[in-house]
Structure formats: C-alpha cells, structure tokens
mmCIF file of C-alpha atoms in Angstrom:
data_model
loop_
_atom_site.group_PDB
_atom_site.id
_atom_site.type_symbol
_atom_site.label_atom_id
_atom_site.label_comp_id
_atom_site.label_asym_id
_atom_site.label_seq_id
_atom_site.Cartn_x
_atom_site.Cartn_y
_atom_site.Cartn_z
ATOM 1 C CA MET H 1 93.006 155.042 -89.556
ATOM 2 C CA THR H 2 92.704 154.355 -85.814
ATOM 3 C CA ALA H 3 89.780 155.539 -83.647
ATOM 4 C CA GLY H 4 91.848 158.344 -82.050
ATOM 5 C CA PRO H 5 92.746 160.246 -85.243
ATOM 6 C CA ARG H 6 89.185 159.789 -86.556
ATOM 7 C CA ALA H 7 87.786 161.316 -83.323
ATOM 8 C CA PHE H 8 90.127 164.315 -83.496
ATOM 9 C CA GLY H 9 89.238 164.787 -87.189
ATOM 10 C CA ALA H 10 85.505 164.803 -86.428
ATOM 11 C CA LEU H 11 85.992 167.256 -83.544
ATOM 12 C CA GLY H 12 87.988 169.611 -85.794
ATOM 13 C CA ALA H 13 85.326 169.513 -88.509
ATOM 14 C CA PHE H 14 82.606 170.276 -85.924
ATOM 15 C CA MET H 15 84.528 173.286 -84.513
ATOM 16 C CA ALA H 16 85.178 174.685 -87.998
ATOM 17 C CA ALA H 17 81.474 174.440 -88.895
ATOM 18 C CA ALA H 18 80.491 176.139 -85.616
ATOM 19 C CA ALA H 19 82.955 178.971 -86.219
ATOM 20 C CA LEU H 20 81.630 179.489 -89.765
ATOM 21 C CA ALA H 21 78.062 179.585 -88.488
ATOM 22 C CA GLY H 22 79.048 182.126 -85.819
ATOM 23 C CA ASP H 23 80.692 184.345 -88.429
ATOM 24 C CA ARG H 24 77.552 184.252 -90.579
ATOM 25 C CA GLU H 25 75.339 185.055 -87.572
ATOM 26 C CA GLY H 26 77.566 187.963 -86.507
ATOM 27 C CA CYS H 27 77.528 189.316 -90.049
ATOM 28 C CA CYS H 28 73.740 189.282 -90.153
ATOM 29 C CA ASP H 29 73.472 190.846 -86.674
ATOM 30 C CA ALA H 30 75.765 193.700 -87.691
ATOM 31 C CA ALA H 31 73.469 194.807 -90.538
ATOM 32 C CA PRO H 32 72.215 198.347 -89.750
ATOM 33 C CA ALA H 33 68.554 198.730 -88.877
ATOM 34 C CA ALA H 34 66.360 200.846 -91.134
ATOM 35 C CA PRO H 35 66.133 204.442 -89.846
ATOM 36 C CA ALA H 36 62.873 205.303 -88.108
ATOM 37 C CA ALA H 37 60.524 207.621 -89.972
ATOM 38 C CA PRO H 38 60.439 211.158 -88.525
ATOM 39 C CA SER H 39 57.474 211.795 -86.254
ATOM 40 C CA TRP H 40 55.063 214.722 -86.278
ATOM 41 C CA GLU H 41 55.415 217.493 -83.689
ATOM 42 C CA PHE H 42 52.531 219.858 -82.947
ATOM 43 C CA THR H 43 52.202 223.191 -81.142
ATOM 44 C CA ALA H 44 49.056 225.230 -80.531
ATOM 45 C CA THR H 45 49.081 228.758 -79.118
ATOM 46 C CA ALA H 46 46.244 231.165 -78.282
ATOM 47 C CA TYR H 47 46.841 234.923 -78.042
ATOM 48 C CA PRO H 48 44.137 236.778 -76.057
ATOM 49 C CA THR H 49 44.622 240.453 -76.966
ATOM 50 C CA ILE H 50 43.458 243.483 -74.969
ATOM 51 C CA VAL H 51 43.448 246.767 -76.911
ATOM 52 C CA ARG H 52 43.074 249.969 -74.911
ATOM 53 C CA GLY H 53 40.226 251.936 -76.457
ATOM 54 C CA GLY H 54 39.584 249.200 -79.033
ATOM 55 C CA GLY H 55 38.024 245.796 -79.489
ATOM 56 C CA ASP H 56 39.527 242.832 -77.644
ATOM 57 C CA TYR H 57 39.910 239.525 -79.486
ATOM 58 C CA THR H 58 41.838 236.237 -79.479
ATOM 59 C CA SER H 59 44.024 234.919 -82.274
ATOM 60 C CA ALA H 60 45.449 231.406 -82.545
ATOM 61 C CA VAL H 61 48.271 229.592 -84.368
ATOM 62 C CA VAL H 62 48.636 225.815 -84.851
ATOM 63 C CA VAL H 63 51.899 224.362 -86.237
ATOM 64 C CA ALA H 64 52.613 220.817 -87.457
ATOM 65 C CA GLN H 65 56.277 219.955 -88.107
ATOM 66 C CA ARG H 66 57.686 216.734 -89.549
ATOM 67 C CA ALA H 67 61.450 216.868 -90.126
ATOM 68 C CA ALA H 68 61.852 219.959 -92.360
ATOM 69 C CA LEU H 69 58.206 220.090 -93.498
ATOM 70 C CA HIS H 70 56.317 222.946 -91.810
ATOM 71 C CA LEU H 71 52.515 223.332 -91.876
ATOM 72 C CA GLU H 72 50.740 226.207 -90.152
ATOM 73 C CA ALA H 73 47.161 227.453 -89.653
ATOM 74 C CA ARG H 74 46.124 230.807 -88.165
ATOM 75 C CA VAL H 75 42.871 232.364 -86.949
ATOM 76 C CA ASN H 76 42.240 236.123 -86.471
ATOM 77 C CA TYR H 77 45.835 236.801 -87.455
ATOM 78 C CA GLU H 78 45.779 238.940 -90.615
ATOM 79 C CA SER H 79 42.566 240.554 -89.339
ATOM 80 C CA VAL H 80 39.720 239.696 -86.978
ATOM 81 C CA GLY H 81 37.608 237.133 -88.783
ATOM 82 C CA ALA H 82 40.398 236.017 -91.125
ATOM 83 C CA ARG H 83 41.657 232.464 -91.572
ATOM 84 C CA SER H 84 44.991 231.529 -93.148
ATOM 85 C CA ALA H 85 47.073 228.436 -93.920
ATOM 86 C CA PHE H 86 50.750 228.007 -94.875
ATOM 87 C CA ILE H 87 53.255 225.432 -96.031
ATOM 88 C CA GLY H 88 57.027 225.861 -95.653
ATOM 89 C CA TRP H 89 60.401 224.184 -95.372
ATOM 90 C CA THR H 90 62.804 224.625 -92.444
ATOM 91 C CA PHE H 91 66.562 225.052 -92.823
ATOM 92 C CA GLY H 92 68.947 225.244 -89.871
ATOM 93 C CA GLY H 93 72.436 224.715 -88.571
ATOM 94 C CA GLY H 94 75.254 226.099 -86.458
ATOM 95 C CA GLU H 95 76.954 225.102 -83.213
ATOM 96 C CA GLU H 96 78.147 228.117 -81.220
ATOM 97 C CA ILE H 97 75.640 230.293 -83.058
ATOM 98 C CA THR H 98 72.541 228.373 -84.124
ATOM 99 C CA TRP H 99 70.090 229.503 -86.780
ATOM 100 C CA GLU H 100 66.811 228.390 -88.307
ATOM 101 C CA LEU H 101 64.983 229.723 -91.370
ATOM 102 C CA THR H 102 61.494 228.789 -92.618
ATOM 103 C CA PRO H 103 60.182 230.363 -95.848
ATOM 104 C CA LEU H 104 56.374 230.114 -96.082
ATOM 105 C CA ILE H 105 53.729 230.459 -98.757
ATOM 106 C CA GLY H 106 50.022 230.554 -98.009
ATOM 107 C CA GLY H 107 46.743 232.347 -98.336
ATOM 108 C CA ALA H 108 44.079 234.060 -96.253
ATOM 109 C CA TRP H 109 40.294 234.032 -96.534
ATOM 110 C CA GLY H 110 37.379 235.426 -94.572
ATOM 111 C CA THR H 111 37.627 239.127 -93.772
ATOM 112 C CA THR H 112 41.011 239.225 -95.547
ATOM 113 C CA LYS H 113 41.399 237.467 -98.911
ATOM 114 C CA ALA H 114 45.017 237.468 -100.040
ATOM 115 C CA LEU H 115 48.096 235.598 -101.133
ATOM 116 C CA VAL H 116 50.482 235.649 -98.174
ATOM 117 C CA PRO H 117 54.194 234.826 -98.557
ATOM 118 C CA GLY H 118 56.022 234.810 -95.240
ATOM 119 C CA LEU H 119 59.184 234.019 -93.317
ATOM 120 C CA GLU H 120 60.076 232.810 -89.822
ATOM 121 C CA ALA H 121 63.686 233.063 -88.660
ATOM 122 C CA SER H 122 65.619 232.668 -85.415
ATOM 123 C CA VAL H 123 69.221 232.999 -84.231
ATOM 124 C CA GLY H 124 70.570 231.764 -80.893
ATOM 125 C CA TRP H 125 73.817 232.467 -79.055
ATOM 126 C CA ARG H 126 74.358 231.138 -75.539
ATOM 127 C CA ARG H 127 71.398 232.418 -73.491
ATOM 128 C CA PHE H 128 70.310 235.023 -76.063
ATOM 129 C CA ASP H 129 68.021 234.557 -79.031
ATOM 130 C CA LEU H 130 66.416 236.656 -81.762
ATOM 131 C CA TYR H 131 63.144 235.646 -83.421
ATOM 132 C CA VAL H 132 61.590 237.369 -86.447
ATOM 133 C CA GLU H 133 58.295 236.569 -88.123
ATOM 134 C CA ALA H 134 57.074 238.485 -91.190
ATOM 135 C CA GLU H 135 54.465 238.199 -93.927
ATOM 136 C CA TYR H 136 53.383 240.291 -96.887
ATOM 137 C CA VAL H 137 49.600 240.361 -97.237
ATOM 138 C CA ARG H 138 48.669 240.776 -100.912
ATOM 139 C CA PRO H 139 44.933 241.212 -101.538
ATOM 140 C CA ARG H 140 43.755 242.192 -105.008
ATOM 141 C CA GLU H 141 43.318 245.798 -103.941
ATOM 142 C CA GLU H 142 46.822 247.236 -104.079
ATOM 143 C CA SER H 143 45.972 249.941 -101.538
ATOM 144 C CA SER H 144 45.195 247.256 -98.934
ATOM 145 C CA ARG H 145 48.554 245.458 -99.136
ATOM 146 C CA TYR H 146 50.811 245.654 -96.111
ATOM 147 C CA LEU H 147 53.856 244.124 -94.435
ATOM 148 C CA TYR H 148 53.316 242.593 -91.000
ATOM 149 C CA ALA H 149 56.281 241.808 -88.739
ATOM 150 C CA TRP H 150 56.785 240.495 -85.205
ATOM 151 C CA SER H 151 60.201 240.275 -83.519
ATOM 152 C CA GLU H 152 61.548 239.199 -80.127
ATOM 153 C CA LEU H 153 64.963 239.679 -78.536
ATOM 154 C CA GLY H 154 65.051 237.244 -75.641
ATOM 155 C CA TYR H 155 67.271 236.174 -72.759
ATOM 156 C CA ARG H 156 66.897 232.887 -70.883
ATOM 157 C CA PRO H 157 68.679 232.922 -67.472
ATOM 158 C CA VAL H 158 67.146 229.541 -66.581
ATOM 159 C CA GLU H 159 65.409 226.906 -68.676
ATOM 160 C CA TRP H 160 61.884 227.822 -67.552
ATOM 161 C CA LEU H 161 62.142 231.640 -67.882
ATOM 162 C CA ARG H 162 62.586 233.820 -70.968
ATOM 163 C CA PHE H 163 62.159 237.595 -71.133
ATOM 164 C CA GLY H 164 63.200 240.538 -73.270
ATOM 165 C CA LEU H 165 61.876 243.101 -75.749
ATOM 166 C CA ALA H 166 59.307 242.633 -78.505
ATOM 167 C CA ALA H 167 58.134 244.753 -81.420
ATOM 168 C CA GLN H 168 55.514 244.414 -84.105
ATOM 169 C CA ARG H 169 54.378 246.287 -87.186
ATOM 170 C CA THR H 170 50.658 245.901 -87.743
ATOM 171 C CA HIS H 171 47.472 247.636 -88.849
ATOM 172 C CA ALA H 172 45.251 245.315 -86.818
ATOM 173 C CA TYR H 173 44.528 247.727 -83.956
ATOM 174 C CA GLY H 174 43.634 250.829 -85.961
ATOM 175 C CA ALA H 175 46.042 252.949 -83.919
ATOM 176 C CA GLU H 176 48.209 255.819 -85.118
ATOM 177 C CA ARG H 177 51.410 253.865 -84.477
ATOM 178 C CA ASP H 178 52.396 251.286 -87.064
ATOM 179 C CA ILE H 179 55.273 249.958 -84.920
ATOM 180 C CA LEU H 180 54.595 248.882 -81.333
ATOM 181 C CA ARG H 181 57.315 248.082 -78.793
ATOM 182 C CA GLY H 182 57.460 246.770 -75.259
ATOM 183 C CA PRO H 183 58.702 244.124 -72.796
ATOM 184 C CA PHE H 184 57.659 240.483 -72.644
ATOM 185 C CA ALA H 185 58.132 237.475 -70.372
ATOM 186 C CA GLN H 186 57.466 233.735 -70.782
ATOM 187 C CA LEU H 187 57.285 230.856 -68.311
ATOM 188 C CA SER H 188 57.639 227.223 -69.421
ATOM 189 C CA TRP H 189 56.636 224.059 -67.570
ATOM 190 C CA ARG H 190 57.028 220.747 -69.363
ATOM 191 C CA ARG H 191 55.051 221.211 -72.603
ATOM 192 C CA ILE H 192 53.168 224.355 -71.532
ATOM 193 C CA THR H 193 54.339 227.947 -72.146
ATOM 194 C CA LEU H 194 52.627 231.050 -70.733
ATOM 195 C CA GLY H 195 53.619 234.576 -71.695
ATOM 196 C CA GLY H 196 52.679 238.229 -71.817
ATOM 197 C CA PHE H 197 53.641 241.054 -74.236
ATOM 198 C CA TRP H 198 53.002 244.677 -73.202
ATOM 199 C CA PHE H 199 53.180 247.064 -76.158
ATOM 200 C CA ASN H 200 53.273 250.865 -75.796
ATOM 201 C CA PRO H 201 53.318 250.709 -71.967
ATOM 202 C CA GLY H 202 51.946 253.826 -70.293
ATOM 203 C CA SER H 203 50.440 255.305 -73.476
ATOM 204 C CA LYS H 204 46.824 255.728 -74.575
ATOM 205 C CA GLU H 205 47.479 253.069 -77.247
ATOM 206 C CA GLN H 206 48.542 250.255 -74.941
ATOM 207 C CA VAL H 207 48.094 246.700 -76.185
ATOM 208 C CA PHE H 208 48.543 243.602 -74.032
ATOM 209 C CA VAL H 209 48.925 240.218 -75.731
ATOM 210 C CA ALA H 210 48.888 237.065 -73.585
ATOM 211 C CA SER H 211 50.116 233.728 -74.947
ATOM 212 C CA ILE H 212 49.022 230.247 -73.893
ATOM 213 C CA GLY H 213 50.810 227.476 -75.759
ATOM 214 C CA ALA H 214 51.135 223.699 -75.644
ATOM 215 C CA ALA H 215 53.407 221.249 -77.500
ATOM 216 C CA PHE H 216 52.416 217.639 -78.141
#
C-alpha cells in the first residue's frame, strides 16, 4: 500500500473514533439530573385581639410546609393560655378554578386539653377566593366540646390588596353571639402581610382582630 492510501485510512479511523467519543459524551450529558428535594416554607402570624368589654389578648400561628406535608403550632387559639400542635397533608389542583384542602389532626394543652381534628380549605377563581378554617375541640368533658370556624370571602383588585367579608364561630370572647361577622382588609409587601378584621361593627360586642404575618 502506498503512503497516500495509508494516510487517508488513518485519517478515517481517527474521525470515526472522534465521532464515537462525541456520541458517548452527548449520551452522558443528556442524562436527567436528580430532582431537587423540596424545601421548607414557613409563615408566622400574630393576631392582636381587642374585645369590647372583655379582655384583650394576642394569639399566634406558625406553619411549616414541605411539599404536601403541613405542620402547624398555635398559641392562645382554642382559649387564652392554650397551646396546640397539628400535622396534616395538603391536596390541591385546578386551573380556572383552583382549590386546596388540608385535613389536620392535633391536640391542645394548657387551659384547654383536647383532641382537635381540623380542616383548612380554599377555593380561588380569578380575583375572588374563599377560605375556610374549622376545628372540633374534643375535651374529655362532653359539655365543653365545640366547633370553631373561621371563613373569609376575599377580592384582590391588585396584588398587594385583598379585602372582603369574614365570619367566625367561637366561644372565646364570652359574648352572646356565637357567630361574628364583619369586613376585613389586608395589605401585602414582599413577604409581609398586615390586616384587620372588624367583627360586629357598631355593636356593644365589637371585636377587632389585627394580623401581622411574615413568610420566610
């Protein structure tokens, strides 16, 4: 064989090897990366409460969420001086109408000692949303058991403003009315949300609940 054919043969072998190496490298590069583990998200909200003709106090709620896992702790929620903790699982979906549902199970101690099953649910459509939060407080004394509920019907004309109507069923204030109703408004800036809920406006059983929340 002359030098020319041998040179072309060597060049062809080199190009074939380079192409095979490139194919192997591209195959390895195309392998999908392992999905990142879901991160924790936290929110903490304080609720200073002013009761007309009654005792003022502040309750607080801290939530830790990781994917569908929902953990929650509350202070002065079931009653003043009570502590409670919950674990739950969040389900959700929808496109035009979105929804989210979180069943909870937990317990309270302190001034209220009870098993407390609960539920948090929300539905959203365009700029409107409905939020419902409920729990059944089950102490050993059957006469002390009660259903607590909080609901909000909100409208968000812009991203930083939400307002609407709120209602709650509670025995916490010792008033004659079990169900309280009134307007509310919330302002959001980055991770901070400030709000106010005015129940029974104009009556002798007025209750004002402020909210100061942060997400991190």
